XYZ file of C-alpha atoms in Angstrom:
596
model
C 20.339 -1.039 -6.797
C 22.851 1.365 -8.362
C 21.502 4.879 -8.289
C 22.849 8.338 -8.947
C 21.769 10.350 -5.896
C 22.580 14.046 -5.499
C 24.802 14.472 -2.450
C 22.757 17.337 -1.052
C 19.726 15.055 -0.669
C 21.568 12.469 1.371
C 21.761 14.748 4.386
C 19.167 13.972 7.041
C 16.646 16.683 7.686
C 16.634 17.950 11.256
C 13.318 18.199 13.124
C 13.502 21.975 12.758
C 13.952 21.577 9.018
C 10.989 19.206 8.924
C 8.854 21.815 10.722
C 9.913 24.419 8.168
C 8.971 22.312 5.151
C 6.674 24.323 2.931
C 3.445 22.632 1.897
C 0.748 23.623 -0.563
C -2.261 21.347 -0.114
C -4.052 22.958 2.840
C -4.518 26.469 1.377
C -3.377 25.865 -2.255
C -0.387 28.144 -1.635
C 3.001 27.743 -0.003
C 2.885 27.587 3.831
C 5.282 26.435 6.538
C 4.171 23.113 7.997
C 4.605 24.514 11.509
C 2.010 27.246 10.774
C -0.593 25.051 9.084
C -3.805 24.407 11.074
C -4.662 20.949 9.744
C -3.952 17.281 10.346
C -1.289 16.903 7.682
C 1.566 14.420 7.416
C 4.376 14.968 4.924
C 6.247 12.038 3.359
C 9.571 13.439 2.197
C 11.769 12.259 -0.661
C 14.188 10.969 1.962
C 11.403 8.941 3.642
C 10.636 7.274 0.316
C 14.270 6.458 -0.398
C 14.904 4.979 3.038
C 11.697 2.923 3.013
C 12.634 1.142 -0.219
C 9.019 1.172 -1.405
C 8.081 -0.189 -4.831
C 4.703 1.405 -5.582
C 2.671 4.483 -4.736
C 0.257 2.591 -2.445
C 3.217 1.071 -0.569
C 4.670 4.587 -0.169
C 1.417 5.738 1.434
C 1.951 3.239 4.264
C 4.457 5.777 5.611
C 1.615 8.166 6.472
C 0.164 7.161 9.873
C -3.116 8.947 9.088
C -3.948 6.579 6.202
C -5.326 3.046 6.196
C -3.532 1.078 3.474
C -4.432 -2.576 2.890
C -3.277 -4.736 0.007
C -5.933 -7.033 -1.443
C -4.002 -8.465 -4.409
C -0.813 -8.110 -6.417
C -1.915 -4.696 -7.730
C -5.091 -3.969 -5.752
C -5.280 -1.842 -2.615
C -7.879 -0.413 -0.283
C -6.787 3.036 0.897
C -8.729 5.562 2.938
C -8.532 8.025 5.778
C -10.839 8.027 8.828
C -12.806 4.992 7.758
C -14.956 3.779 4.841
C -12.062 1.675 3.565
C -12.724 -0.572 0.575
C -11.150 -1.363 -2.775
C -13.786 1.061 -4.085
C -13.306 3.675 -1.344
C -14.757 7.012 -2.479
C -14.146 9.670 0.182
C -10.485 10.463 -0.435
C -9.224 12.858 -3.123
C -5.895 11.894 -4.725
C -3.843 14.248 -6.901
C -0.532 13.938 -8.735
C 0.914 17.422 -9.284
C -2.610 18.802 -8.970
C -4.167 16.345 -11.444
C -7.103 14.506 -9.846
C -6.780 10.779 -10.534
C -10.216 9.595 -9.378
C -12.604 7.845 -11.738
C -16.181 9.140 -12.100
C -17.332 5.504 -12.327
C -17.293 5.215 -8.516
C -15.474 8.386 -7.314
C -12.445 6.354 -6.226
C -8.958 5.571 -7.533
C -7.691 2.738 -9.728
C -4.375 2.379 -7.899
C -2.931 0.038 -10.549
C -2.957 2.971 -13.006
C -0.986 5.423 -10.813
C 2.814 5.546 -10.696
C 5.737 7.968 -10.570
C 9.524 7.706 -10.363
C 10.046 7.910 -6.607
C 13.371 9.683 -6.949
C 11.483 12.536 -8.670
C 8.933 12.978 -5.872
C 9.577 16.055 -3.761
C 7.012 15.130 -1.113
C 3.604 13.558 -0.584
C 1.231 15.699 1.468
C -1.441 13.645 3.239
C -4.274 15.634 4.817
C -6.793 13.758 6.909
C -10.062 15.585 7.349
C -12.280 17.674 5.166
C -10.678 19.691 2.361
C -13.739 20.452 0.284
C -13.670 24.261 0.490
C -10.595 24.451 -1.740
C -10.436 20.989 -3.309
C -14.124 20.355 -3.824
C -16.316 17.277 -3.761
C -14.723 13.924 -2.858
C -12.232 15.525 -0.437
C -14.562 14.288 2.306
C -12.138 12.537 4.643
C -8.788 13.585 3.207
C -6.531 14.702 0.378
C -3.364 13.026 -0.940
C -1.215 15.319 -3.073
C 1.858 13.790 -4.763
C 4.211 16.645 -5.702
C 7.173 15.988 -7.980
C 10.396 17.981 -7.991
C 11.083 20.843 -10.335
C 13.363 19.876 -13.187
C 16.277 22.091 -12.123
C 16.535 19.718 -9.124
C 16.798 16.590 -11.275
C 19.552 17.419 -13.749
C 21.792 14.572 -14.803
C 21.101 10.869 -15.122
C 19.460 8.441 -12.726
C 19.122 4.677 -13.064
C 17.555 2.224 -10.633
C 17.283 -1.568 -10.751
C 15.501 -3.708 -8.174
C 14.784 -7.418 -8.095
C 13.226 -9.647 -5.453
C 11.305 -12.872 -4.988
C 7.998 -11.302 -6.090
C 8.838 -8.391 -8.380
C 11.362 -6.732 -10.679
C 11.467 -3.039 -11.526
C 13.557 -0.582 -13.479
C 13.480 3.193 -13.822
C 15.692 5.714 -15.598
C 15.639 9.453 -15.986
C 17.629 12.071 -17.868
C 17.503 15.776 -16.993
C 19.183 18.809 -18.563
C 18.950 22.595 -18.814
C 18.071 24.500 -21.946
C 17.654 28.097 -23.119
C 17.334 30.920 -20.591
C 16.064 29.493 -17.307
C 14.546 26.301 -18.691
C 15.157 22.655 -17.811
C 13.544 19.284 -18.486
C 13.614 15.613 -17.648
C 12.581 12.457 -19.457
C 11.877 9.190 -17.686
C 10.846 5.595 -18.224
C 9.752 2.988 -15.696
C 8.871 -0.708 -15.784
C 7.549 -3.041 -13.094
C 6.726 -6.773 -13.156
C 5.066 -8.303 -10.112
C 4.223 -11.968 -9.593
C 0.757 -13.147 -8.638
C -0.250 -13.033 -4.988
C -0.757 -16.117 -2.908
C -3.634 -17.023 -0.638
C -3.089 -18.149 2.909
C -3.794 -21.757 1.885
C -0.941 -21.593 -0.649
C -3.106 -21.321 -3.764
C -2.270 -18.663 -6.341
C -4.475 -15.674 -7.131
C -3.577 -15.381 -10.856
C -3.272 -11.604 -10.439
C 0.323 -10.954 -11.513
C 0.842 -7.769 -13.489
C 3.309 -5.805 -15.542
C 3.262 -2.117 -16.359
C 5.388 0.344 -18.339
C 5.319 4.127 -18.116
C 7.243 7.028 -19.666
C 6.923 10.770 -19.435
C 8.492 14.183 -19.262
C 8.427 17.478 -17.394
C 9.767 20.905 -18.402
C 9.973 24.041 -16.228
C 10.658 27.617 -17.157
C 11.106 30.474 -14.694
C 10.806 30.221 -10.906
C 8.370 28.741 -8.412
C 6.607 32.143 -8.202
C 6.516 33.042 -11.873
C 6.938 30.580 -14.698
C 5.500 27.747 -16.737
C 5.401 23.971 -16.256
C 4.504 21.417 -18.908
C 4.435 17.712 -18.121
C 2.924 14.466 -19.375
C 2.856 10.709 -18.889
C 1.848 7.646 -20.923
C 1.454 4.100 -19.616
C 0.231 0.630 -20.536
C -0.074 -2.580 -18.573
C -1.632 -6.020 -18.260
C -3.073 -7.280 -14.993
C -4.040 -10.849 -14.301
C -7.538 -11.383 -12.932
C -8.542 -14.398 -10.818
C -11.861 -14.950 -12.623
C -11.258 -13.575 -16.131
C -8.733 -13.560 -18.948
C -7.045 -10.422 -17.656
C -7.237 -6.652 -17.648
C -5.461 -4.315 -20.071
C -4.967 -0.743 -18.892
C -3.539 2.296 -20.630
C -3.603 6.049 -20.637
C -1.888 9.355 -21.237
C -2.099 12.835 -19.756
C -0.779 16.318 -20.498
C -0.732 19.116 -17.911
C 0.249 22.800 -18.181
C 0.597 25.237 -15.313
C 1.251 28.984 -15.445
C 2.252 31.163 -12.495
C 2.468 34.949 -12.308
C 3.770 36.973 -9.357
C 2.603 40.584 -9.001
C 3.630 43.477 -6.821
C 2.854 43.408 -3.108
C 2.750 39.623 -2.959
C -0.260 38.954 -5.180
C -0.142 35.938 -7.492
C -2.194 34.173 -10.158
C -2.068 30.502 -11.129
C -3.760 28.708 -14.003
C -3.688 24.951 -14.536
C -5.148 22.871 -17.341
C -4.853 19.197 -18.190
C -6.141 16.512 -20.496
C -6.308 12.909 -19.318
C -7.197 9.734 -21.224
C -7.591 6.343 -19.526
C -8.784 2.937 -20.712
C -9.552 -0.372 -18.975
C -10.541 -3.557 -20.785
C -11.596 -6.655 -18.851
C -11.394 -9.049 -21.827
C -14.973 -8.894 -23.025
C -16.617 -8.496 -19.606
C -16.322 -4.737 -19.247
C -14.366 -1.886 -20.786
C -14.204 1.848 -20.258
C -12.559 4.705 -22.102
C -12.531 8.032 -20.288
C -11.415 11.451 -21.531
C -11.162 14.288 -19.020
C -10.504 18.001 -19.579
C -9.939 20.177 -16.507
C -9.262 23.906 -16.089
C -8.561 25.593 -12.739
C -7.459 29.083 -11.710
C -6.633 30.800 -8.423
C -5.760 34.375 -7.415
C -4.101 35.249 -4.075
C -3.868 38.786 -2.714
C -2.418 39.874 0.651
C -4.942 41.814 2.728
C -5.842 42.729 6.284
C -2.362 43.531 7.553
C -0.863 40.079 7.119
C -3.936 38.210 5.907
C -4.579 36.613 2.541
C -7.570 36.568 0.215
C -7.897 33.574 -2.123
C -10.375 33.460 -5.003
C -10.604 30.609 -7.468
C -12.711 28.465 -9.705
C -12.619 25.653 -12.180
C -14.539 23.435 -14.554
C -14.264 19.845 -15.703
C -15.720 17.663 -18.408
C -15.414 13.881 -18.292
C -16.673 11.843 -21.243
C -16.709 8.062 -20.935
C -17.690 5.149 -23.161
C -18.516 1.906 -21.381
C -19.040 -1.547 -22.873
C -20.435 -4.305 -20.691
C -21.239 -7.966 -20.421
C -24.370 -9.668 -19.137
C -23.650 -9.363 -15.404
C -24.014 -5.579 -15.109
C -24.011 -2.352 -17.064
C -23.587 1.401 -16.843
C -26.512 2.909 -18.758
C -26.353 4.985 -20.833
C -23.150 3.492 -22.198
C -21.899 6.964 -23.182
C -22.062 9.838 -20.746
C -20.642 13.332 -20.445
C -20.275 14.578 -16.885
C -19.684 18.284 -16.281
C -18.831 20.088 -13.079
C -17.830 23.621 -12.137
C -16.919 25.467 -8.950
C -16.196 28.858 -7.435
C -14.554 29.410 -4.061
C -13.464 32.216 -1.772
C -11.269 31.997 1.308
C -9.891 34.664 3.594
C -7.188 34.352 6.265
C -7.553 37.077 8.864
C -4.961 37.788 11.594
C -6.901 38.674 14.755
C -3.715 39.632 16.616
C -0.113 38.423 16.704
C -1.107 34.920 17.859
C -4.649 34.307 16.579
C -5.626 33.679 12.951
C -9.094 33.002 11.573
C -9.678 31.376 8.178
C -13.157 31.478 6.650
C -14.032 29.998 3.284
C -16.801 28.694 1.123
C -17.258 26.896 -2.144
C -20.153 26.337 -4.494
C -19.693 23.225 -6.620
C -22.047 22.148 -9.376
C -22.370 18.599 -10.683
C -24.686 17.418 -13.435
C -26.420 14.798 -11.284
C -27.594 16.627 -8.159
C -26.902 20.322 -8.716
C -24.996 22.603 -6.356
C -23.267 21.615 -3.123
C -22.339 24.373 -0.647
C -19.038 23.652 1.129
C -18.214 26.155 3.912
C -15.377 25.918 6.441
C -13.908 27.834 9.376
C -10.498 27.390 11.037
C -9.170 29.164 14.113
C -5.456 28.914 14.958
C -3.526 30.096 18.016
C 0.261 30.237 17.744
C 1.643 31.923 20.883
C 5.204 31.007 19.899
C 6.899 29.708 16.793
C 7.078 26.089 17.906
C 3.509 25.665 19.196
C 0.257 25.728 17.210
C -3.228 24.911 18.493
C -6.163 24.916 16.120
C -9.773 23.963 15.573
C -11.940 23.673 12.488
C -15.520 23.055 11.424
C -16.250 22.149 7.804
C -18.899 20.657 5.536
C -17.980 18.248 2.743
C -19.863 16.436 0.002
C -19.231 13.312 -2.073
C -20.884 14.022 -5.415
C -22.871 11.227 -7.118
C -20.862 8.988 -9.432
C -21.893 6.762 -12.333
C -22.361 3.767 -10.039
C -24.823 5.710 -7.860
C -27.045 6.814 -10.762
C -26.345 4.670 -13.850
C -25.401 1.153 -12.673
C -27.701 -1.832 -13.354
C -27.499 -5.525 -12.383
C -27.964 -7.532 -14.576
C -27.399 -5.659 -17.822
C -30.939 -6.364 -19.071
C -34.242 -5.891 -17.221
C -35.685 -6.930 -14.881
C -32.933 -5.292 -12.772
C -32.116 -6.724 -9.360
C -30.122 -3.581 -8.483
C -30.321 -0.174 -10.125
C -28.792 3.257 -9.699
C -31.011 5.739 -7.955
C -32.484 8.463 -10.184
C -32.793 10.704 -7.103
C -29.418 9.898 -5.565
C -27.898 13.051 -4.013
C -24.477 13.978 -2.669
C -23.345 12.282 0.531
C -22.676 14.846 3.269
C -20.158 15.078 6.133
C -19.861 17.756 8.823
C -16.540 17.495 10.645
C -15.212 19.102 13.827
C -11.465 18.909 14.535
C -9.249 20.052 17.413
C -5.506 19.757 16.968
C -2.062 20.822 17.996
C 1.458 20.666 16.639
C 4.636 21.363 18.605
C 8.405 21.120 18.415
C 10.213 20.723 21.740
C 13.852 21.759 21.768
C 15.638 20.289 18.765
C 14.914 16.614 19.334
C 11.143 16.073 19.704
C 8.172 17.127 17.582
C 4.624 15.896 17.365
C 1.055 16.369 16.192
C -2.264 15.409 17.811
C -5.758 15.734 16.278
C -9.172 14.814 17.692
C -11.961 14.515 15.135
C -15.719 14.009 15.062
C -17.661 13.606 11.803
C -21.413 13.480 11.356
C -22.464 11.813 8.084
C -25.791 12.012 6.289
C -27.299 10.831 3.014
C -24.876 7.896 2.738
C -25.560 5.339 0.035
C -28.122 2.656 0.808
C -29.893 -0.030 -1.208
C -33.680 0.301 -0.863
C -36.027 -2.528 -1.718
C -38.643 -1.416 -4.264
C -40.085 -4.865 -5.011
C -39.345 -8.415 -3.841
C -35.697 -9.060 -4.786
C -35.243 -5.629 -6.439
C -33.217 -2.745 -5.005
C -32.390 0.869 -5.913
C -29.576 3.049 -4.577
C -30.727 5.891 -2.302
C -29.382 8.140 0.493
C -30.865 6.544 3.628
C -27.886 5.877 5.924
C -26.539 8.254 8.574
C -23.912 7.956 11.253
C -20.856 9.319 12.960
C -17.201 8.578 13.469
C -14.666 9.909 15.931
C -11.125 9.229 17.022
C -7.637 10.638 17.251
C -4.532 10.834 15.097
C -1.118 11.338 16.632
C 2.472 11.123 15.471
C 5.853 12.156 16.813
C 9.509 12.272 15.785
C 12.303 11.858 18.315
C 15.926 12.547 17.369
C 17.922 10.389 19.784
C 21.238 11.737 18.460
C 22.753 12.764 15.142
C 22.458 9.199 13.782
C 19.260 7.838 15.400
C 15.683 8.854 14.731
C 12.430 7.316 15.953
C 9.046 8.077 14.327
C 5.775 6.905 15.929
C 2.189 7.078 14.685
C -1.166 6.112 16.215
C -4.759 6.264 14.896
C -7.973 5.231 16.665
C -11.361 5.134 14.968
C -14.900 4.522 16.233
C -17.888 4.405 13.899
C -21.625 3.897 14.149
C -24.069 3.934 11.232
C -27.796 3.213 10.956
C -30.497 3.248 8.345
C -32.672 6.341 8.630
C -35.658 4.069 9.386
C -33.785 2.539 12.352
C -32.784 -1.071 12.772
C -29.448 -2.699 13.527
C -26.102 -0.900 13.099
C -24.766 -1.003 9.562
C -21.242 -1.364 8.246
C -19.601 1.284 6.062
C -16.196 0.114 4.843
C -13.945 -2.307 6.700
C -11.718 -0.493 9.165
C -9.552 -1.307 12.185
C -10.258 0.491 15.446
C -6.552 0.884 16.116
C -3.368 0.988 14.107
C 0.117 2.166 14.988
C 3.469 2.445 13.299
C 7.064 2.794 14.457
C 10.056 3.613 12.266
C 13.663 3.547 13.378
C 16.351 5.116 11.173
C 20.015 4.581 12.029
C 23.156 5.762 10.244
C 26.000 3.447 11.270
C 28.538 5.670 9.528
C 28.660 8.109 6.632
C 27.958 5.332 4.123
C 25.727 2.784 5.859
C 22.030 3.170 6.716
C 19.618 0.913 8.575
C 15.824 1.281 8.691
C 13.208 -0.711 10.588
C 9.455 -0.263 10.248
C 6.831 -1.899 12.460
C 3.174 -1.677 11.506
C 0.392 -2.997 13.736
C -3.121 -3.047 12.261
C -6.144 -4.072 14.294
C -8.663 -6.692 13.223
C -11.149 -5.875 10.479
C -14.780 -6.730 11.293
C -16.367 -7.799 7.969
C -15.073 -9.641 6.058
C -13.156 -10.646 9.169
C -9.387 -10.216 8.919
C -7.224 -10.883 11.987
C -4.951 -8.209 13.428
C -1.382 -8.415 12.196
C 2.051 -6.944 12.732
C 4.296 -6.347 9.731
C 8.049 -5.863 9.993
C 10.106 -4.333 7.179
C 13.898 -3.913 7.155
C 16.268 -2.030 4.868
C 20.051 -1.906 4.820
C 21.612 0.673 2.522
C 25.227 1.265 1.548
C 26.499 4.284 -0.369
C 30.150 3.895 -1.296
C 29.876 7.156 -3.209
C 27.208 9.909 -3.167
C 26.342 8.906 -6.720
C 25.722 5.228 -5.951
C 23.533 3.288 -3.592
C 23.099 -0.427 -2.951
C 20.289 -1.513 -0.649
C 18.598 -4.680 0.583
C 14.949 -4.514 1.612
C 12.903 -7.256 3.262
C 9.174 -6.812 3.789
C 6.649 -8.694 5.917
C 9.273 -10.575 7.892
C 8.120 -13.190 10.439
C 4.552 -13.233 9.009
C 4.824 -13.359 5.212
C 1.380 -14.876 4.640
C -0.868 -12.564 6.633
C -4.060 -11.298 4.936
C -4.698 -7.542 4.912
C -8.088 -7.146 3.242
C -10.881 -9.165 1.677
C -10.832 -12.927 1.749
C -7.342 -13.750 2.918
C -4.942 -12.597 0.212
C -1.308 -13.117 1.069
C 1.241 -10.386 1.585
C 4.243 -12.358 0.473
C 7.715 -11.722 1.798
C 9.534 -9.694 -0.844
C 13.196 -9.002 -0.259
C 14.640 -6.760 -2.962
C 18.224 -5.800 -3.714
């Protein structure tokens, strides 16, 4: 894997530097990680490089507060704090602020999302409610993929990788222009073979995908303009059909103004087109227009007032076969929101953050999304915090407009009165850095859910979606970094989850998603000398209840050699010692995939 890597990015970040990383997803403005009262894990560019990951879902395995399970060559189930499914719908995912969820089911088509990993600055993963600023669907977490500014990616970059299950290539060119401007162009290609079931049979789900794009920046991070876009196309094999063709393109513009006394204004607008065609069984074309603005003004002797709002229009056209249909076949979904948040310093150590959001959707009207956070930071390296917040998952097309079969009489139908699903979440957390060699984060959470989706019988053999399931979940999330010496680092992560759901009329406990009660990760990074790197990742995931999937332990290894700061050659082996373990669904195989 020859790669041109800037020398400055090869230096390991110290734990103090990690604590001082600035993040933007918790308050939609730059904050030091050490001062942020939320359960947030940051995947750095260096983490991505040393993990040797091949796709965005595989990169998310580095975040201990996410559940990532592969169900096919290109299919994944990804969630935070439960409800995991290939159609999981309580996690908001953004790429440079562009929401990538589909209004068909309020989830993410992971096969349509990709970036050049070398161009990623960081991935911020927040577990817990983020609805006050990010709106509906940020029920149990937010993933924000943030790419680097173009002045950081000048020059050329080329990467080749080949293994026993996939081949991939990416290239990028960056340059400066005019007064304070710079740009980059990129192209990426990936081919992955079909997965294999535990009995050795193939899944016929191999895929190939190509993507190209650009980004241009003018000005600074405080005041300037960004314009970026991507276009992609791909073909995915399907076990029970002739295949799936996907494609799309997006264009995003962002303006930033910095005023006197620390005030700032940001506007962001984007257009996004996506298409999916299941060879005569189902197809969808979706066009989305989104506009968002936010104003920040320092107040209250060190506090900050944030005011913002946005609107979105999503227009889709769906064609269907006989098995099921979205009716009407053409729909225009509109949403709008206004929010206000204030951060108030109570004294030198205590800070109180109060916020609220009103979000309108065309199906169920207005959702009110308040939140309160209290943080105590008696010294720079210790932060204790607590929060209470309300979140909503707005109705999607599948909740209101889905029918099985496509012609009446319908066995299953969307609910005309389906409302937003609601979650009220209490969190208590702490983050600390001890000396220069140990840092960690611990969060306890309790969520009370109401109005979850249910299927109500309206006649013998006929069901309609409604909001008749309630329940709760609780657990803890913890991770720590230990710097053994200048060349050794150990990173540990642990998540426990307990859930209980029932129909509002009583009866036996119900299942929502398919989640392990326990999962843990361990990563060891070792620099043998200035040119040679070794990385080991262990991942233990508990058993899934239904469909039943046994617990498994995955072992990944990477050996990297950099004869020159501009070049890197690495060997990665994944799923060693248990290459055929299933992760989700009905026993797909996670094949061993060494890549060099």
